[in-house]
mmCIF file of C-alpha atoms in Angstrom:
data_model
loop_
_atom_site.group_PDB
_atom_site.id
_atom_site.type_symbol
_atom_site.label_atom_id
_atom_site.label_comp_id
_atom_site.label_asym_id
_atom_site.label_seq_id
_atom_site.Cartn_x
_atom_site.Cartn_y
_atom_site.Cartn_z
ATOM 1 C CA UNK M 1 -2.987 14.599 -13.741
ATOM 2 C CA UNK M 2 0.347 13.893 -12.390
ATOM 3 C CA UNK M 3 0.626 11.234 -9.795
ATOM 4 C CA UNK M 4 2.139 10.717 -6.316
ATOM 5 C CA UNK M 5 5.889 11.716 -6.647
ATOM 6 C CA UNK M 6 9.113 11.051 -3.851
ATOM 7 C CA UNK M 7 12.318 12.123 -3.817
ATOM 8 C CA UNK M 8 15.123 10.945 -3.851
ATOM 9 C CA UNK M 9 14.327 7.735 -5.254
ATOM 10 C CA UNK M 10 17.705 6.141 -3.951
ATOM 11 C CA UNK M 11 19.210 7.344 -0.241
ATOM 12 C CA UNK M 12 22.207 5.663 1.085
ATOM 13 C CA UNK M 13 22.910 6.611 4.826
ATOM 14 C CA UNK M 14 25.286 4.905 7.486
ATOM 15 C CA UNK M 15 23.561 3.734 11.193
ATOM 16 C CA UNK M 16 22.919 6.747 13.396
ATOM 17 C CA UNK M 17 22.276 9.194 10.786
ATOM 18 C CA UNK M 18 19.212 10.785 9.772
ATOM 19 C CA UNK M 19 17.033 11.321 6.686
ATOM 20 C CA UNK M 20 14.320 13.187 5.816
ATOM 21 C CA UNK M 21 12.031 11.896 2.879
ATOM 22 C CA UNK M 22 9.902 14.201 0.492
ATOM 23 C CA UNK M 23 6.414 13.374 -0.833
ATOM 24 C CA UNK M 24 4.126 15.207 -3.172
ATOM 25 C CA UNK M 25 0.456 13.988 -3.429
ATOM 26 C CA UNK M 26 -1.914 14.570 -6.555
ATOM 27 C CA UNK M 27 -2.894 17.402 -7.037
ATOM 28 C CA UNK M 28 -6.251 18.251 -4.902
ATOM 29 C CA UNK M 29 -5.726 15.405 -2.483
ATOM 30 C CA UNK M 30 -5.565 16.186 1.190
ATOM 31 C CA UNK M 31 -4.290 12.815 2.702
ATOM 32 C CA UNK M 32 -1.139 11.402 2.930
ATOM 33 C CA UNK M 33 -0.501 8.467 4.584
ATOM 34 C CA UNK M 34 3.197 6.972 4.833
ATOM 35 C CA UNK M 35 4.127 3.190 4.693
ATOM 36 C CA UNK M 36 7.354 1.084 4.863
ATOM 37 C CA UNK M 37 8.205 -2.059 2.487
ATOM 38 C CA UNK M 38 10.784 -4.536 3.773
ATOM 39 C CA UNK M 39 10.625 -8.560 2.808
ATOM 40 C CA UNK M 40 10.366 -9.532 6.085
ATOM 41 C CA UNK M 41 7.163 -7.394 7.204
ATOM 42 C CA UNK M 42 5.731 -6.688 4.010
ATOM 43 C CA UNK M 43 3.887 -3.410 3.983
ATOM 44 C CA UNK M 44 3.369 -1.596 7.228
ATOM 45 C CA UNK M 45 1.428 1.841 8.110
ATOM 46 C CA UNK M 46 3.878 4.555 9.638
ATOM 47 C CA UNK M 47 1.550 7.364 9.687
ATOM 48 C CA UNK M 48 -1.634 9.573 8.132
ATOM 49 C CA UNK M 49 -1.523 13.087 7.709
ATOM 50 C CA UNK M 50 -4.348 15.494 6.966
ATOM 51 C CA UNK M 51 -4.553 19.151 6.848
ATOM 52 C CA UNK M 52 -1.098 19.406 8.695
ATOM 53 C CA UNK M 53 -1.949 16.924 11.272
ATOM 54 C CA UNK M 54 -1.283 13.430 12.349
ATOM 55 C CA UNK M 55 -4.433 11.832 12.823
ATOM 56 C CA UNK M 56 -2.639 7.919 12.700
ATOM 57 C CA UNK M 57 0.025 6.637 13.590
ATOM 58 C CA UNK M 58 1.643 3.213 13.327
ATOM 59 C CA UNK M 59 3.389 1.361 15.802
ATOM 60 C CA UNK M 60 6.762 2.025 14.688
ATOM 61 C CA UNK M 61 8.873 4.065 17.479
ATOM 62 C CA UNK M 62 9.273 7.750 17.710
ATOM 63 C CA UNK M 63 12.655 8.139 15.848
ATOM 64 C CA UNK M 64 9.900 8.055 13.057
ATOM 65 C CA UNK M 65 7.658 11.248 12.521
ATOM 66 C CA UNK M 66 6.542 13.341 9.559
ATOM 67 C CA UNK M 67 4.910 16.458 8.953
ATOM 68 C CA UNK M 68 2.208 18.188 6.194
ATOM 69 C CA UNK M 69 2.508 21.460 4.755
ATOM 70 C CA UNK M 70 -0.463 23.857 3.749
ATOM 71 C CA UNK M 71 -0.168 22.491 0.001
ATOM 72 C CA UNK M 72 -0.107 18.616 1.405
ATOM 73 C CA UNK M 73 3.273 17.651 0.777
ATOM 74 C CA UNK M 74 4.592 15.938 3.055
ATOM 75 C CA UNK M 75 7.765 15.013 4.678
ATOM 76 C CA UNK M 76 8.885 12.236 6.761
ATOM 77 C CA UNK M 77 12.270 11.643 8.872
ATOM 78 C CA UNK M 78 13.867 8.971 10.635
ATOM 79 C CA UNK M 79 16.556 9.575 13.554
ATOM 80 C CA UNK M 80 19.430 7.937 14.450
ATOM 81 C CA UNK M 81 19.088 5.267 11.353
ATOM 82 C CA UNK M 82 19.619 1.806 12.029
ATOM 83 C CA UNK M 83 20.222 -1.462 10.005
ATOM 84 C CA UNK M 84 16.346 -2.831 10.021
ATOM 85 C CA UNK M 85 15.127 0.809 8.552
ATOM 86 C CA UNK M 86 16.640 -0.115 5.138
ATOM 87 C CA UNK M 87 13.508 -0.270 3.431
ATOM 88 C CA UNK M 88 11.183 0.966 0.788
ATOM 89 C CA UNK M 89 9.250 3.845 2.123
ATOM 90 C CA UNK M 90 6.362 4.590 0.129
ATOM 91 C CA UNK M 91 3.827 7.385 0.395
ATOM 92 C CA UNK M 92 0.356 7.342 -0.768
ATOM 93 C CA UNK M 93 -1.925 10.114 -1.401
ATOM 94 C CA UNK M 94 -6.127 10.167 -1.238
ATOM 95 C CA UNK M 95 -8.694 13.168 -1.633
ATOM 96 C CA UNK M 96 -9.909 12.799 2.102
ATOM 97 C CA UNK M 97 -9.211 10.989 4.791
ATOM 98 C CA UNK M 98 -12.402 8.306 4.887
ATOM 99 C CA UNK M 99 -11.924 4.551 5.208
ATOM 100 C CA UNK M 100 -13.041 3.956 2.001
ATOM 101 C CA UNK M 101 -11.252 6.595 0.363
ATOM 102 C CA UNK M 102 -8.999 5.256 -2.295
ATOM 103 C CA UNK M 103 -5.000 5.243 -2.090
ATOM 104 C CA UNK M 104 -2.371 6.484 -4.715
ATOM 105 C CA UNK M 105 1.065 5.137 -4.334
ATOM 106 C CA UNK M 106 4.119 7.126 -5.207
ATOM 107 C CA UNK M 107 6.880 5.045 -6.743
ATOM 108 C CA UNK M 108 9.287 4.951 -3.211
ATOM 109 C CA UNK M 109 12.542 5.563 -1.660
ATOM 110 C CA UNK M 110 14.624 2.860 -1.313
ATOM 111 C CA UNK M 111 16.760 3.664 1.980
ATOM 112 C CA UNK M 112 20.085 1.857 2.387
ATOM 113 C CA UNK M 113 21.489 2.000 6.202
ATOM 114 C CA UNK M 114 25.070 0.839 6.469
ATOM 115 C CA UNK U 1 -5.384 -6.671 16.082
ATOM 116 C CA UNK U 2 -5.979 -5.968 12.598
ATOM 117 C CA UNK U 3 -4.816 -8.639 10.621
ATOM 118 C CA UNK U 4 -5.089 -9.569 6.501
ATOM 119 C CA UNK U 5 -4.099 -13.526 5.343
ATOM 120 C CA UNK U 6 -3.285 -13.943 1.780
ATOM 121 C CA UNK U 7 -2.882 -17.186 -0.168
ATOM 122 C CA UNK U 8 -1.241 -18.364 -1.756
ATOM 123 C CA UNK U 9 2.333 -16.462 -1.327
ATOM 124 C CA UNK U 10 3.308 -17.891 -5.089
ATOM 125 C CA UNK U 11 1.481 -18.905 -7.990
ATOM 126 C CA UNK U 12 2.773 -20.000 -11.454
ATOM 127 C CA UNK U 13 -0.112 -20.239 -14.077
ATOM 128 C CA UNK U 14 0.404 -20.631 -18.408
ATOM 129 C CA UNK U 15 -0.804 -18.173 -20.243
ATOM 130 C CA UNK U 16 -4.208 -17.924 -20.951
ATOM 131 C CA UNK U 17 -5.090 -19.830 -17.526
ATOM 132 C CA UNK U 18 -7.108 -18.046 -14.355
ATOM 133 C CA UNK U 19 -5.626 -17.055 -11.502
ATOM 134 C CA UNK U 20 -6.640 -16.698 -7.946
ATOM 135 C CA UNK U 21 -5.542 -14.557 -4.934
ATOM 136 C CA UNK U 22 -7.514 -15.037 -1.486
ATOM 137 C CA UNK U 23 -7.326 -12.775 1.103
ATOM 138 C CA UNK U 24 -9.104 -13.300 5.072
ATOM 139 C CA UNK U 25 -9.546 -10.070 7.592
ATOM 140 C CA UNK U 26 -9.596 -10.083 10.923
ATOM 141 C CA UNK U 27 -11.789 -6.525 11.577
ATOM 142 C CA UNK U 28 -15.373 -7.346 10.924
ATOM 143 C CA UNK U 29 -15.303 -2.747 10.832
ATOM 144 C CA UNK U 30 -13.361 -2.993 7.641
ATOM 145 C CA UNK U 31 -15.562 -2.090 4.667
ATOM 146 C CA UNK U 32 -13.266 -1.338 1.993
ATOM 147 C CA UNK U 33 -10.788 -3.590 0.101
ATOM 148 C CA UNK U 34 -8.275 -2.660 -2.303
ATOM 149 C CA UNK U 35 -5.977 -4.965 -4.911
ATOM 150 C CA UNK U 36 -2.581 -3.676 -5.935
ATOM 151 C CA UNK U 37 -0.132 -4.886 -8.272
ATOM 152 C CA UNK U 38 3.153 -4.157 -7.576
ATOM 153 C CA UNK U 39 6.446 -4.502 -10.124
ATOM 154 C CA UNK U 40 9.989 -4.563 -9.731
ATOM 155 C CA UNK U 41 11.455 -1.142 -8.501
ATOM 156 C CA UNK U 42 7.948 0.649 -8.872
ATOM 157 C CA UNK U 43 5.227 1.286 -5.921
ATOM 158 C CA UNK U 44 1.944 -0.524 -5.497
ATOM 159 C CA UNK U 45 -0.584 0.347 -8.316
ATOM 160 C CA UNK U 46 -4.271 -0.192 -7.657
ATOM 161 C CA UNK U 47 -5.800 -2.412 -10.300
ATOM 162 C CA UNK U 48 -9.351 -2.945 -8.601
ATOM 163 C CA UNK U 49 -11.107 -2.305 -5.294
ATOM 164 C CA UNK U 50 -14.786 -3.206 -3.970
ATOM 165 C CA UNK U 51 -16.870 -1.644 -0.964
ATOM 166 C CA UNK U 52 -18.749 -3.309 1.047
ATOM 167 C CA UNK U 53 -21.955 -2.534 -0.099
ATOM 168 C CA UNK U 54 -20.816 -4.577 -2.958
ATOM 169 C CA UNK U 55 -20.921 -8.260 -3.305
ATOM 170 C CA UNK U 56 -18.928 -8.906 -6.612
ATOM 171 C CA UNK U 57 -16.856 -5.660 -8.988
ATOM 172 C CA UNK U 58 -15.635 -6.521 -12.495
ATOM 173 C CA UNK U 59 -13.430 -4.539 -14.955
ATOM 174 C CA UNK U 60 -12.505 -6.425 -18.037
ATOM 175 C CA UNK U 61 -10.285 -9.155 -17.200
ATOM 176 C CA UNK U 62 -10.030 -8.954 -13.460
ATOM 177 C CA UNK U 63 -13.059 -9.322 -10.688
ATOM 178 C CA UNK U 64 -13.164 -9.151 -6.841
ATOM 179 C CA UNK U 65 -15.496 -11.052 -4.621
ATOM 180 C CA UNK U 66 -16.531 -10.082 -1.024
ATOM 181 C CA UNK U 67 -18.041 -12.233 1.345
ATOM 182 C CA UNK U 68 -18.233 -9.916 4.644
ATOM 183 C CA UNK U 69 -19.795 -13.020 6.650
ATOM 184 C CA UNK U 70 -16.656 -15.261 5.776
ATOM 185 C CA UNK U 71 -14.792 -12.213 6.181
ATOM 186 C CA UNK U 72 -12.856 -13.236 3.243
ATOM 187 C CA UNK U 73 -12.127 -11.930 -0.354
ATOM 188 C CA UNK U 74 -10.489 -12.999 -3.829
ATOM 189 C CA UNK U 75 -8.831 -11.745 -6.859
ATOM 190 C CA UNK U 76 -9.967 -13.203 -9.849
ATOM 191 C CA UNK U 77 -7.658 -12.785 -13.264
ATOM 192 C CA UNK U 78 -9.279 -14.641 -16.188
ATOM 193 C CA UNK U 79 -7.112 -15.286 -19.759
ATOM 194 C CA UNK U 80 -3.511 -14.428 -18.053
ATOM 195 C CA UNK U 81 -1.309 -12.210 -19.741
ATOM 196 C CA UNK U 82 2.683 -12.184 -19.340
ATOM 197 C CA UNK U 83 2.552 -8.883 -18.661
ATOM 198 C CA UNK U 84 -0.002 -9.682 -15.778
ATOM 199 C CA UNK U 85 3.630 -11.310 -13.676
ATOM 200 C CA UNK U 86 3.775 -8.879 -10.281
ATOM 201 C CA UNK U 87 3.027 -8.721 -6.982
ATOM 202 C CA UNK U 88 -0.166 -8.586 -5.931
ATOM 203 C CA UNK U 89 -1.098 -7.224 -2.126
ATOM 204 C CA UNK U 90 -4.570 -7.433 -0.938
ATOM 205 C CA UNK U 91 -5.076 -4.732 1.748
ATOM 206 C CA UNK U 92 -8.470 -3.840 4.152
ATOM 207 C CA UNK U 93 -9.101 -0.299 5.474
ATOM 208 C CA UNK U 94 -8.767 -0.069 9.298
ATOM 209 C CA UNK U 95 -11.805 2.059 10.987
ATOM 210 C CA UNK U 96 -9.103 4.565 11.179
ATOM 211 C CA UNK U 97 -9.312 6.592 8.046
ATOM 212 C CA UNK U 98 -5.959 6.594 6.222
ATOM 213 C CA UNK U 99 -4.995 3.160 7.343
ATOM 214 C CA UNK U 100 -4.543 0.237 5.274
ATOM 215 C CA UNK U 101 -3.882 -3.210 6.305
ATOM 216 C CA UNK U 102 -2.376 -5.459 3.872
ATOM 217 C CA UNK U 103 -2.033 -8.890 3.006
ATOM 218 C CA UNK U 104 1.914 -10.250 2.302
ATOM 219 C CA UNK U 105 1.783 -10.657 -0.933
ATOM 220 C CA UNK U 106 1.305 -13.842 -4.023
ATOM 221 C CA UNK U 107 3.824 -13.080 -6.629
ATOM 222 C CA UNK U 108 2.475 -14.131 -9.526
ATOM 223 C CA UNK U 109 4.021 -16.080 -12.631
ATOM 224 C CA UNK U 110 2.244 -16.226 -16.045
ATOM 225 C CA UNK U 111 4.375 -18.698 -18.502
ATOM 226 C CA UNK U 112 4.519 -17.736 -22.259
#
């Protein structure tokens, strides 16, 4: 079974810019939550998305939102980029949506803002 | 708030040698805990995770103790590998579904 995939891998965008990021679960999961990776903060929920809804969100401010499609990919975008959102974004797929429900990382996107 | 403490943030061990990660939560509603090793330019891969209904998981060389009174739980690697050198993040699952909270990481160093 093929695993969590993102693309692009690599994004280099200059402050005030935007970018939307792509994310693919495994195949027959339903959940997709969305976290970002920078040394400072370490790894930090953005957002949860099942059956084409948010039903999570992080505290991260609203230049940040996402959406799911009927086949569970999911996309996220950031508006009007700025220095600190040069970071590793990394989505994470599960079957449903339960606490205990075990999460599947993709491998990232490493976002450069200059 | 929801909080996860992991020590220690670096630990150097010789091959061969155990190695343990500990991990505190703040939400005594968290009842699932997840261990992921993470290497350079790839995302976090889950290596182990307990429930807690469970007191103690194994799987070959790595085990995972939960003490849900402490609030506290530990990584244990046993007979270190080189290859075993990452990142590891603990994490605990917020009682919103979809959440994870995780700890800030031990990068971990296994000498040849």
């Amino acid at each position: 079974k093929a695993g969590v995939t993102q693309t692009p891998r690599y994004l280099i965008k200059t402050r005030g810019q935007q970018v939307t990021l792509s994310c693919s679960p495994i195949s027959g999961h339903r959940s997709v939550s969305w976290y970002q990776q920078t040394p400072g903060q370490g790894l930090q929920f953005l957002f949860e998305y099942f059956s084409e809804t948010q039903r999570n969100k992080g505290n991260f401010p609203g230049r940040f939102s996402g959406r799911q499609f009927s086949n569970s990919r999911s996309e996220m975008n950031v508006s009007t980029l700025e220095l600190g959102d040069s970071a590793l974004y990394l989505c994470a797929s599960s079957f449903q949506r339960g606490a205990t429900d075990t999460q599947y990382f993709g491998p990232g996107t490493r976002l450069t803002v200059l | 708030g929801e909080n996860v403490e992991q020590h220690p943030s670096t630990l150097s061990v010789q091959e061969g040698d155990s190695a343990v990660i500990k991990c505190t939560y703040s939400d005594s509603a968290s009842n699932y805990f997840p261990w992921y090793k993470q290497e350079l330019g790839k995302g976090p891969q889950l290596i182990i995770d307990i429930r807690s209904n469970v007191g103690e998981k194994k799987d070959q060389r790595i085990a995972v103790t939960l003490n849900k009174t402490a609030k506290h739980f530990s990584l244990h690697i046993t007979e270190t590998q080189p290859e075993d050198s990452a990142v590891y993040f603990c994490a605990a699952s917020s009682v919103w579904g979809g959440k994870l909270i995780f700890g800030q990481g031990t990068e971990l160093s296994v000498k040849p």
